[in-house]
Amino acid sequence: MLEDEKLKWQFKCGSPQALARIYEKYVDSLLTLAMGLLNDASEAEDVVQDVFVGFARSANGFTLRGNLKAYLTTAVVNRVRDRIRREKRRSTGRVEEPSAVAQSCGPDEQLVFTEDAGRLSEALTELPHEQRETIMLRLKGNMTFKEIAKIQGVSINTVQGRYRYGLQKLRARLNGEVEK
Amino acid sequence: MTPEDKVERILQDRLRFSAGATLRRRMLARTLDAQRESQETNPASLKGAARRTIMNSRTAKLASVAALVALATLAISLVPRFTRPAYAIEQTVEALQNVRFLHIIERDDRGLIEDERWIEIGADGFQIRYRQQNPPSVIATHPGAPLMVIEDGDSTAVYREDKRTVILYDRENKQYQWVGRLGVAFENLRQEGTILEENDEYQGRPVHKVWWPYLSAECYVDPETKLPITLGDTELSYEEPSPEIFEIVFPEGYAIVDTRPGAAESLPDWLLEESSADAKASEAFEQATHALANGDYATAVESFTIVTEIQLRRNWAWFWQGSAHCGLGQYDLAVEKFTKVLEIFEGDPCYYCNYARALAYAQLRADEAAEEDLRICLPEMVRALRIPSAGKMFEYANNPLISRGKAKPSDQEVVTHMINRLRIVSGRRFGYDPGASVEANEVAISAWEEWLETDGQIDITLDAELLPEIPGTGDTQ
């Protein structure tokens, strides 16, 4: 945490090294969070890229007193919500266009993950977004229920309920694996 | 543990995504560009702005002086309490992040330099300039190896003594590296590094001994600077070299071949042949690793043979060719290939290869030779039960897909697989349970350590009862 305090100050003073360090430190956990919420590699990359670009531009007005990781995590959550809202509007408005042909690119150009991670991310998409978000913030953002309640604007009891029901559904979805 | 707890654990352990190297670099570049653009459009520096704001009024000036006095007093009052702070790996990571130059030296048994490199590292953690110099003894044993390589930031110059030629490449097309991703290596040290011994001694110098998993090496850290002074057998120092170190020069009597975009000259036949052979080897290697991962051992052997005929010192091609021979039951050929790998390593540790060769020897009923190999690798195998990263090369050796980023074994998987290997070589069990808590497994791990210390009797049991594969790994032992 002390390192983060120092990085925050250096970043505010315009240090590219500090920004690079913050990026290196958190990019993978933010990508994991975004993938858990979206289950779409290219969307997840865009979200995390947007968050870092926004963060990079915020140095002048940057007055973060709290936890840097929580700040970036919340930024990812907000951007994911924005995308989902936009997507809903788009999908109700018109017939979807065929998706662009995927460009072939090497593994270095992509997200790296195990088959397991891909499967878990897919299982998470079957949960309602609120439950998925709660589980990801708790397990991957290491947030307390109180912090999650604040982000979601609901009571702690509601958050705990979302978490419990979400895990139960995942358990059913991953049944064979969990029972072993 | 309730089923919900298990779900929690599965998500915590296995739901992980990371950016591939190029993606990572591209995203970081965009992020840094955004910062730069933002600074250009808001040129007033924050430091200056803050200072101006503070100094605008007399009250503020007095307040800031008071704050400074308070800070100084606080610092002084803290000094006696922290005169001998405990060492933390974070300090080394921080020190490394401020390093701008690296000087790396490897020596042979006689103390002669066999590999020397200089690296300039940019603010973003990526390599800017580079120089590698190989002594003539290395050139003699590594056909086609360059005498020297210099990257000046724009171009890469490869000095081929055998052809008396300097080949110039655009740096984007040809880069040499010491450690691929320094930033990732530093982060790995911060997250997974372990202090093995604080206030130890190395060659008469006080040091801290640290395990660095990403580099699979122990390093000795200078307690003053917090920087590693050795990494395995490699010496490290951080002085700024003289400017000419990174300057591309053309020795007298050397031809120059310029391959950079825009250069009009045609390439000599030998270079075209070499490039085409390298491309063929890369393609064959790709095919071979996939064939091996799919259990198509005959194709794997065939393709790895193409690679090793072109690239005589490609150790992974030799190793996996040996693995493919094992798959075909050709243990004598497997021993031959594994031996080749150990020769390439020239006495440096290659524990996974000793283990693989031991099993091949066991199949040939050459028990003494098998035991000799196992005596070399067993301590490392047992060590991996407590420090899983020490076992990661065994995993890499076992599954070529890891090198493609298509598999990333968790610590739990590394330890489980290592227990299985130990069961095979010892015929013992000691009750390790992958699903049990760390505390519950402590007894089993201690028992393995005690076994190695006191008994260590080898009894290769190829049909030993193994722990079940952790679901989803698709791995084989």
XYZ file of C-alpha atoms in Angstrom:
657
model
C 0.000 0.000 0.000
C 2.895 2.327 0.734
C 4.097 1.794 -2.798
C 0.691 2.861 -4.103
C 0.788 6.059 -2.055
C 4.152 6.896 -3.547
C 2.977 5.997 -7.050
C -0.094 8.190 -6.669
C 2.053 11.159 -5.753
C 4.584 10.513 -8.541
C 1.756 10.057 -11.034
C 0.181 13.318 -9.946
C 3.548 14.974 -10.538
C 3.467 13.670 -14.114
C 5.843 10.715 -13.854
C 5.484 8.269 -16.791
C 7.445 5.697 -14.778
C 4.809 5.806 -12.066
C 2.031 5.403 -14.612
C 3.861 2.493 -16.253
C 4.287 0.873 -12.873
C 0.616 1.317 -11.974
C -0.300 -0.167 -15.344
C 2.008 -3.160 -14.934
C 0.778 -3.753 -11.422
C -2.930 -3.741 -12.135
C -3.509 -4.456 -15.812
C -3.969 -8.209 -15.425
C -6.318 -8.019 -12.466
C -8.410 -5.390 -14.288
C -8.505 -7.521 -17.436
C -9.625 -10.479 -15.341
C -12.364 -8.363 -13.778
C -13.498 -7.061 -17.170
C -13.496 -10.555 -18.678
C -15.483 -11.913 -15.741
C -18.066 -9.191 -16.313
C -18.182 -9.229 -20.117
C -16.810 -12.583 -21.290
C -15.595 -10.881 -24.441
C -11.854 -10.456 -24.844
C -11.925 -7.527 -27.209
C -14.550 -5.651 -25.160
C -12.571 -6.344 -21.992
C -9.384 -5.012 -23.599
C -11.225 -1.871 -24.737
C -12.661 -1.270 -21.290
C -9.324 -1.634 -19.547
C -7.602 0.488 -22.180
C -10.264 3.197 -21.711
C -9.791 3.091 -17.958
C -6.035 3.527 -18.213
C -6.300 6.261 -20.841
C -8.849 8.083 -18.687
C -6.661 7.606 -15.657
C -3.572 8.856 -17.548
C -5.447 12.033 -18.503
C -6.678 12.628 -14.979
C -3.319 13.493 -13.418
C -3.996 17.230 -13.263
C -7.134 16.901 -11.221
C -6.126 13.724 -9.466
C -6.904 13.884 -5.756
C -7.378 10.287 -4.771
C -7.193 9.744 -1.041
C -8.441 6.166 -1.113
C -7.178 2.883 -2.413
C -5.732 2.962 -5.935
C -6.799 -0.555 -6.810
C -10.361 0.099 -5.647
C -10.401 3.289 -7.727
C -9.344 1.476 -10.906
C -11.659 -1.437 -10.152
C -14.614 0.909 -9.777
C -13.651 2.612 -13.035
C -13.764 -0.756 -14.826
C -17.139 -1.597 -13.269
C -18.591 1.747 -14.361
C -17.341 1.411 -17.894
C -18.679 -2.116 -18.159
C -22.085 -0.875 -16.991
C -21.955 1.892 -19.609
C -21.195 -0.655 -22.320
C -23.967 -2.958 -21.236
C -26.433 -0.069 -21.222
C -25.277 1.029 -24.678
C -25.496 -2.541 -25.941
C -29.058 -2.883 -24.669
C -30.089 0.305 -26.436
C -28.416 -0.828 -29.647
C -29.879 -4.315 -29.627
C -33.418 -3.034 -29.153
C -33.048 -0.372 -31.850
C -32.121 -2.212 -35.004
C -31.167 -5.462 -36.610
C -27.624 -6.385 -35.707
C -25.014 -6.122 -38.370
C -22.841 -9.128 -39.000
C -19.709 -8.923 -36.904
C -16.454 -8.060 -38.587
C -14.209 -10.910 -39.572
C -11.842 -11.558 -36.696
C -8.321 -10.582 -37.519
C -5.876 -13.357 -37.098
C -3.176 -12.426 -34.667
C -0.581 -14.203 -32.587
C -0.968 -15.144 -28.920
C 1.067 -12.110 -27.901
C -1.640 -9.891 -29.373
C -4.360 -11.466 -27.297
C -5.405 -12.172 -23.782
C -3.648 -15.175 -22.340
C -5.737 -17.567 -20.318
C -6.288 -21.211 -19.556
C -9.233 -23.246 -20.775
C -10.451 -23.236 -17.197
C -10.564 -19.468 -17.054
C -12.477 -19.337 -20.327
C -15.030 -21.802 -19.025
C -15.475 -19.978 -15.715
C -15.903 -16.681 -17.486
C -18.588 -18.242 -19.647
C -20.343 -19.699 -16.598
C -20.368 -16.258 -14.997
C -22.215 -14.756 -17.970
C -25.203 -16.914 -17.106
C -25.699 -14.974 -13.877
C -27.642 -11.706 -13.713
C -25.207 -8.817 -14.053
C -25.641 -7.653 -10.440
C -24.688 -11.077 -9.080
C -21.769 -11.392 -11.473
C -20.522 -7.946 -10.509
C -20.820 -8.723 -6.802
C -18.880 -11.961 -7.122
C -16.151 -10.395 -9.224
C -15.747 -7.383 -6.932
C -15.594 -9.610 -3.896
C -13.260 -12.294 -5.248
C -11.172 -10.422 -7.787
C -11.433 -6.859 -6.510
C -10.958 -8.048 -2.889
C -13.670 -5.613 -1.811
C -15.714 -5.874 1.346
C -19.492 -6.235 1.139
C -19.734 -2.725 2.535
C -17.607 -1.316 -0.287
C -19.598 -3.226 -2.887
C -22.857 -1.985 -1.369
C -21.593 1.573 -1.786
C -20.699 1.029 -5.446
C -24.005 -0.667 -6.221
C -26.093 1.762 -4.152
C -27.857 -1.022 -2.240
C -27.806 -2.389 1.308
C -25.142 -4.794 2.572
C -27.853 -7.454 2.980
C -28.750 -7.150 -0.691
C -25.094 -7.492 -1.669
C -24.657 -10.552 0.535
C -27.795 -12.068 -0.987
C -26.541 -11.425 -4.522
C -23.220 -13.003 -3.626
C -24.770 -16.089 -2.030
C -27.307 -16.702 -4.808
C -24.658 -16.104 -7.436
C -22.322 -18.672 -5.901
C -25.153 -21.191 -5.614
C -25.995 -20.813 -9.288
C -22.368 -21.137 -10.243
C -22.109 -24.211 -8.095
C -24.960 -25.786 -10.037
C -23.352 -24.739 -13.302
C -19.960 -26.151 -12.291
C -21.502 -29.039 -10.451
C -19.248 -31.888 -11.530
C -16.136 -29.935 -10.825
C -17.138 -28.682 -7.392
C -18.265 -32.043 -6.081
C -14.937 -33.695 -6.878
C -15.274 -26.839 3.002
C -18.775 -26.109 1.665
C -19.485 -26.377 -2.067
C -19.823 -22.565 -2.151
C -16.377 -22.262 -0.600
C -15.104 -24.510 -3.355
C -16.675 -22.315 -6.008
C -15.006 -19.307 -4.374
C -11.686 -21.070 -4.420
C -12.025 -22.212 -8.016
C -12.802 -18.659 -9.116
C -9.955 -17.220 -7.082
C -7.418 -19.731 -8.335
C -8.405 -20.279 -11.918
C -10.205 -17.243 -13.247
C -7.176 -15.355 -14.492
C -6.573 -13.419 -17.676
C -3.495 -11.549 -18.704
C -2.441 -9.578 -21.744
C -0.032 -11.134 -24.241
C 3.286 -9.305 -24.596
C 2.413 -7.304 -27.700
C -1.047 -6.397 -26.476
C 0.405 -5.369 -23.142
C 2.982 -3.173 -24.774
C 0.454 -1.599 -27.117
C -1.950 -0.803 -24.286
C 0.833 0.703 -22.200
C 2.041 2.796 -25.137
C -1.483 4.214 -25.624
C -1.746 4.935 -21.920
C 1.588 6.767 -21.853
C 0.640 8.657 -25.030
C -2.550 9.811 -23.311
C -0.532 11.051 -20.357
C 1.893 12.880 -22.641
C -0.901 14.482 -24.678
C -2.626 15.530 -21.495
C 0.579 17.132 -20.222
C 1.058 18.948 -23.521
C -2.425 20.423 -23.399
C -2.015 21.292 -19.687
C 1.596 22.396 -19.652
C 1.573 23.872 -16.140
C 3.163 21.164 -14.079
C 1.294 20.071 -11.029
C 4.312 20.460 -8.864
C 4.624 24.062 -9.968
C 0.909 24.674 -9.607
C 0.892 23.270 -6.097
C 3.897 25.358 -5.159
C 2.325 28.502 -6.591
C -0.918 27.873 -4.755
C 0.862 27.330 -1.481
C 3.024 30.390 -1.824
C 0.282 32.801 -2.825
C -0.450 34.070 0.677
C 1.729 34.855 3.664
C -0.386 32.607 5.905
C 0.058 29.759 3.480
C 3.786 30.310 3.367
C 3.992 30.147 7.157
C 1.750 27.090 7.190
C 3.926 25.313 4.666
C 7.064 26.107 6.687
C 5.330 24.757 9.789
C 4.367 21.617 7.896
C 7.954 21.094 6.786
C 9.225 21.540 10.355
C 6.617 19.028 11.553
C 7.668 16.538 8.864
C 11.330 16.947 9.742
C 10.566 16.454 13.440
C 8.539 13.355 12.642
C 11.349 11.980 10.497
C 13.922 12.591 13.231
C 11.707 10.991 15.881
C 11.274 7.931 13.692
C 14.979 7.437 12.996
C 15.946 5.650 16.223
C 13.061 3.196 15.848
C 13.995 2.212 12.343
C 17.770 2.378 12.252
C 17.956 -1.268 11.122
C 14.821 -1.828 9.059
C 14.062 -5.381 8.017
C 14.678 -6.134 4.386
C 11.610 -6.426 2.138
C 11.598 -7.671 -1.456
C 9.576 -4.613 -2.390
C 12.738 -2.554 -1.792
C 14.586 -4.550 -4.423
C 11.737 -4.199 -6.899
C 11.675 -0.466 -6.326
C 15.450 -0.226 -6.703
C 15.291 -2.251 -9.929
C 12.595 0.020 -11.304
C 14.951 2.951 -10.994
C 17.750 1.132 -12.772
C 18.549 2.536 -16.200
C 21.612 0.463 -17.071
C 22.406 -3.179 -16.564
C 25.759 -4.849 -17.036
C 25.544 -8.623 -17.094
C 28.449 -11.031 -16.990
C 28.499 -14.818 -17.011
C 31.724 -16.687 -16.434
C 32.828 -20.217 -17.089
C 34.396 -22.530 -14.501
C 37.783 -20.914 -15.008
C 36.376 -17.467 -14.325
C 36.631 -16.377 -17.961
C 33.783 -14.289 -19.360
C 31.532 -16.353 -21.590
C 28.659 -13.911 -22.006
C 28.641 -10.162 -21.461
C 25.768 -7.754 -22.066
C 24.846 -4.134 -21.489
C 21.267 -2.925 -21.500
C 19.770 0.531 -21.338
C 16.233 0.424 -19.957
C 13.648 3.077 -20.747
C 11.295 4.759 -18.310
C 8.556 2.356 -19.399
C 10.648 -0.681 -18.408
C 11.401 -1.757 -21.970
C 14.844 -2.172 -23.435
C 16.119 0.827 -25.414
C 19.704 -0.069 -26.325
C 21.575 -3.313 -26.043
C 24.954 -4.867 -26.578
C 25.952 -8.493 -26.309
C 29.457 -9.752 -26.747
C 30.413 -13.377 -27.080
C 34.012 -14.515 -26.615
C 35.714 -16.474 -29.426
C 35.401 -19.717 -27.433
C 31.609 -19.440 -27.628
C 31.688 -18.628 -31.347
C 33.769 -21.743 -31.916
C 31.217 -23.991 -30.234
C 28.072 -22.231 -31.489
C 28.220 -22.164 -35.292
C 26.657 -19.024 -36.725
C 26.569 -17.260 -33.355
C 27.436 -13.577 -33.669
C 30.610 -12.249 -32.164
C 28.717 -9.188 -31.092
C 25.277 -7.584 -31.329
C 24.603 -3.885 -30.887
C 21.226 -2.181 -30.828
C 21.528 1.593 -30.882
C 17.827 2.304 -30.509
C 17.075 2.417 -34.263
C 19.048 -0.411 -35.822
C 20.420 -3.750 -34.789
C 23.921 -4.673 -35.947
C 24.879 -8.341 -35.911
C 28.602 -9.004 -36.196
C 29.261 -12.344 -37.880
C 32.907 -13.218 -37.634
C 32.511 -16.418 -39.642
C 31.313 -14.318 -42.594
C 33.393 -11.214 -41.786
C 30.177 -9.268 -42.126
C 28.076 -6.788 -40.151
C 24.374 -7.245 -40.879
C 22.163 -4.268 -40.197
C 18.502 -4.798 -39.377
C 15.725 -2.407 -38.563
C 15.361 -2.743 -34.790
C 11.662 -3.491 -35.187
C 12.565 -6.603 -37.174
C 15.369 -7.968 -35.050
C 15.859 -7.570 -31.351
C 17.992 -9.404 -28.871
C 17.067 -9.677 -25.224
C 18.410 -10.868 -21.943
C 15.147 -11.275 -20.069
C 12.117 -10.922 -22.311
C 9.841 -8.745 -20.238
C 11.748 -6.941 -17.528
C 8.590 -5.288 -16.175
C 6.898 -8.652 -15.778
C 10.029 -10.100 -14.183
C 10.049 -7.272 -11.622
C 6.352 -7.696 -10.893
C 6.882 -11.419 -10.476
C 9.654 -10.746 -7.961
C 7.332 -8.442 -6.021
C 4.467 -10.927 -5.998
C 6.171 -14.303 -5.796
C 9.739 -13.634 -4.711
C 10.807 -15.235 -1.449
C 13.491 -14.193 1.007
C 15.515 -17.354 1.549
C 18.059 -15.911 3.952
C 18.352 -12.444 5.392
C 21.835 -11.135 6.331
C 23.634 -13.971 4.591
C 27.145 -13.807 3.186
C 28.383 -14.172 -0.388
C 32.074 -14.063 -1.259
C 32.735 -12.190 1.979
C 30.018 -9.612 1.335
C 26.872 -9.232 3.426
C 23.834 -10.064 1.283
C 20.195 -11.122 1.403
C 19.422 -14.314 -0.460
C 16.220 -14.204 -2.525
C 14.398 -16.676 -4.793
C 13.209 -15.079 -8.054
C 10.639 -17.439 -9.636
C 10.329 -15.770 -13.057
C 14.028 -16.300 -13.642
C 14.118 -19.619 -11.775
C 17.163 -18.401 -9.892
C 18.459 -17.460 -6.492
C 19.903 -13.999 -6.275
C 22.063 -12.207 -3.749
C 20.907 -8.715 -2.901
C 23.211 -5.944 -1.697
C 21.733 -4.739 1.627
C 22.829 -1.154 0.888
C 21.534 -0.635 -2.639
C 18.898 -3.408 -2.413
C 19.927 -4.432 -5.943
C 20.809 -8.006 -6.906
C 24.537 -8.457 -7.408
C 24.234 -12.003 -8.713
C 21.474 -13.982 -10.294
C 22.314 -17.658 -10.302
C 25.807 -17.637 -11.813
C 25.320 -14.271 -13.465
C 26.962 -11.135 -12.116
C 24.949 -7.927 -12.266
C 26.012 -4.313 -11.953
C 24.269 -1.070 -12.787
C 26.867 1.504 -13.820
C 26.302 3.675 -16.877
C 28.613 2.412 -19.637
C 30.700 4.680 -21.817
C 28.619 6.043 -24.737
C 30.461 4.038 -27.404
C 29.190 0.769 -25.928
C 25.911 1.242 -27.801
C 27.424 2.739 -30.952
C 27.375 0.664 -34.107
C 30.835 0.611 -35.645
C 32.173 -1.209 -38.689
C 35.432 -3.082 -38.151
C 37.999 -2.888 -40.879
C 37.790 -5.707 -43.382
C 34.134 -6.447 -42.611
C 31.476 -6.329 -45.314
C 28.215 -4.533 -44.507
C 24.856 -6.036 -45.402
C 22.011 -3.604 -44.903
C 18.598 -5.263 -44.656
C 16.793 -2.180 -43.361
C 13.791 -0.838 -45.278
C 14.903 1.336 -48.161
C 18.326 -0.267 -48.506
C 18.805 -1.001 -52.172
C 21.324 -3.792 -52.004
C 20.456 -7.450 -52.502
C 21.194 -9.923 -49.740
C 24.001 -12.465 -50.080
C 22.991 -16.049 -50.777
C 24.267 -17.354 -47.443
C 22.036 -14.926 -45.546
C 19.016 -15.791 -47.664
C 19.685 -19.491 -47.057
C 20.052 -18.948 -43.328
C 16.865 -16.893 -43.142
C 14.949 -19.493 -45.070
C 16.333 -22.279 -42.848
C 15.352 -20.339 -39.719
C 11.837 -19.850 -41.067
C 11.637 -23.569 -41.840
C 12.835 -24.421 -38.323
C 10.296 -22.084 -36.731
C 7.473 -23.624 -38.711
C 8.616 -27.151 -37.884
C 8.935 -26.270 -34.199
C 5.404 -24.925 -34.154
C 4.064 -28.087 -35.799
C 6.111 -30.321 -33.550
C 4.967 -28.775 -30.270
C 1.328 -29.049 -31.306
C 1.814 -32.647 -32.447
C 3.447 -33.521 -29.127
C 0.658 -31.847 -27.161
C -1.874 -33.858 -29.195
C -0.055 -37.142 -28.606
C 1.004 -37.479 -32.254
C 4.509 -38.567 -31.290
C 5.629 -39.756 -34.736
C 4.914 -36.351 -36.307
C 6.503 -34.640 -33.330
C 9.726 -36.633 -33.752
C 9.787 -35.922 -37.475
C 9.246 -32.178 -37.054
C 11.627 -31.773 -34.115
C 14.277 -33.548 -36.200
C 13.925 -30.838 -38.851
C 14.454 -28.214 -36.144
C 17.492 -29.822 -34.559
C 19.128 -30.388 -37.938
C 18.966 -26.652 -38.569
C 19.344 -25.300 -35.045
C 21.834 -27.551 -33.343
C 21.536 -25.949 -29.912
C 17.775 -25.512 -29.649
C 17.483 -27.241 -26.297
C 13.683 -27.405 -26.154
C 13.549 -29.062 -29.562
C 15.954 -31.741 -28.343
C 14.095 -32.156 -25.068
C 10.629 -32.488 -26.553
C 11.991 -34.759 -29.250
C 13.147 -36.966 -26.358
C 9.672 -36.745 -24.830
C 8.133 -37.791 -28.150
C 10.497 -40.781 -28.331
C 9.294 -41.764 -24.837
C 5.742 -41.578 -26.159
C 6.732 -44.037 -28.884
C 8.465 -46.331 -26.382
C 11.883 -45.547 -27.941
C 13.643 -44.996 -24.643
C 17.190 -45.398 -25.965
C 16.575 -42.567 -28.453
C 14.963 -40.539 -25.682
C 18.073 -40.926 -23.507
C 20.185 -39.768 -26.445
C 18.117 -36.594 -26.897
C 17.934 -35.768 -23.189
C 21.697 -36.216 -22.981
C 22.057 -33.728 -25.811
C 20.119 -31.163 -23.761
C 22.351 -31.692 -20.741
C 25.399 -31.244 -22.976
C 24.002 -27.948 -24.236
C 23.589 -26.824 -20.633
C 27.245 -27.685 -20.043
C 26.931 -28.480 -16.354
C 24.335 -25.817 -15.536
C 21.314 -27.252 -13.733
C 18.562 -28.666 -15.892
C 16.617 -30.648 -13.307
C 13.581 -31.462 -15.438
C 15.891 -33.052 -17.970
C 17.651 -35.167 -15.352
C 14.226 -36.327 -14.199
C 13.063 -37.155 -17.723
C 16.266 -39.017 -18.515
C 16.028 -40.949 -15.246
C 12.595 -42.259 -16.230
C 13.858 -43.230 -19.673
C 16.813 -45.039 -18.080
C 14.410 -46.807 -15.719
C 12.445 -48.091 -18.701
C 15.705 -49.476 -20.077
C 16.388 -51.033 -16.656
C 19.523 -48.936 -16.294
C 18.828 -48.378 -12.604
C 22.192 -46.970 -11.620
C 22.130 -44.337 -14.348
C 18.538 -43.469 -13.382
C 19.489 -43.078 -9.730
C 22.430 -40.869 -10.626
C 20.133 -38.481 -12.479
C 17.548 -38.517 -9.709
C 20.124 -37.629 -7.062
C 20.682 -34.413 -9.012
C 17.061 -33.361 -9.365
C 15.412 -34.700 -6.187
C 16.345 -31.787 -3.880
C 14.827 -29.349 -6.380
C 11.707 -31.493 -6.693
C 11.166 -31.595 -2.940
C 11.883 -27.879 -2.704
C 9.071 -27.212 -5.171
C 6.561 -28.557 -2.641
C 7.099 -25.412 -0.595
C 8.153 -23.068 -3.379
C 5.962 -24.130 -6.338
C 7.719 -21.769 -8.708
C 10.807 -23.990 -8.370
C 8.772 -26.694 -10.124
C 7.515 -24.592 -13.003
C 10.187 -25.726 -15.457
C 9.037 -29.306 -14.893
C 5.567 -28.186 -15.940
C 6.906 -26.338 -18.944
C 8.851 -29.444 -19.953
C 5.767 -31.552 -19.524
C 3.422 -29.416 -21.560
C 4.681 -27.476 -24.602
C 1.402 -25.559 -24.722
C 2.561 -23.540 -21.731
C 5.135 -21.936 -24.019
C 2.275 -20.903 -26.315
C 0.401 -19.263 -23.450
C -2.384 -21.831 -23.797
C -1.902 -23.313 -20.363
C -0.766 -21.821 -17.110
C -0.561 -24.302 -14.259
C -1.551 -23.010 -10.853
C 0.684 -23.506 -7.823
C -1.710 -26.217 -6.665
C -1.247 -28.080 -9.948
C 2.530 -27.680 -9.839
C 2.672 -29.193 -6.364
C 0.235 -32.005 -7.193
C 2.237 -32.976 -10.272
C 5.459 -32.857 -8.287
C 4.005 -35.135 -5.620
C 3.151 -37.561 -8.415
C 6.700 -37.440 -9.741
C 8.015 -38.094 -6.243
C 5.636 -41.006 -5.856
C 6.965 -42.470 -9.117
C 10.604 -42.238 -8.131
C 10.213 -43.322 -4.527
C 7.185 -45.597 -4.422
C 6.165 -43.626 -1.291
C 2.987 -41.651 -0.654
C 2.877 -39.707 2.643
C -0.788 -38.787 2.283
C -0.769 -35.518 0.355
C -4.287 -34.367 -0.559
C -4.656 -31.581 -3.167
C -8.092 -30.690 -1.772
C -6.893 -30.385 1.828
C -5.735 -27.242 3.588
C -2.123 -26.092 3.638
C -1.952 -27.033 7.335
C -3.233 -30.542 6.674
C -0.683 -31.031 3.897
C 2.152 -29.695 6.014
C 2.580 -33.160 7.508
C 2.949 -34.751 4.076
C 5.392 -32.108 2.811
C 7.501 -32.418 5.971
C 7.487 -36.175 5.481
C 8.829 -35.773 1.929
C 11.549 -33.454 3.228
C 12.463 -35.891 5.962
C 12.492 -38.742 3.468
C 15.019 -36.868 1.328
C 17.130 -35.895 4.355
C 17.295 -39.228 6.073
C 16.452 -42.013 3.688
C 15.938 -40.809 0.137
C 15.771 -44.363 -1.084
C 14.920 -44.485 -4.738
C 12.485 -47.120 -5.862
C 11.190 -46.203 -9.293
C 7.602 -47.332 -9.419
C 6.295 -46.558 -12.868
C 2.822 -47.803 -11.936
C 2.654 -45.837 -8.669
C -0.782 -44.680 -7.595
C -1.011 -41.041 -8.638
C -3.116 -38.177 -7.398
C -5.954 -37.435 -9.801
C -5.385 -34.743 -12.400
C -6.854 -31.419 -11.337
C -9.828 -30.905 -13.665
C -9.318 -28.726 -16.683
C -5.529 -28.877 -17.018
C -5.435 -31.499 -19.747
C -1.953 -32.221 -18.521
C -0.177 -35.535 -18.477
C 2.644 -36.771 -16.335
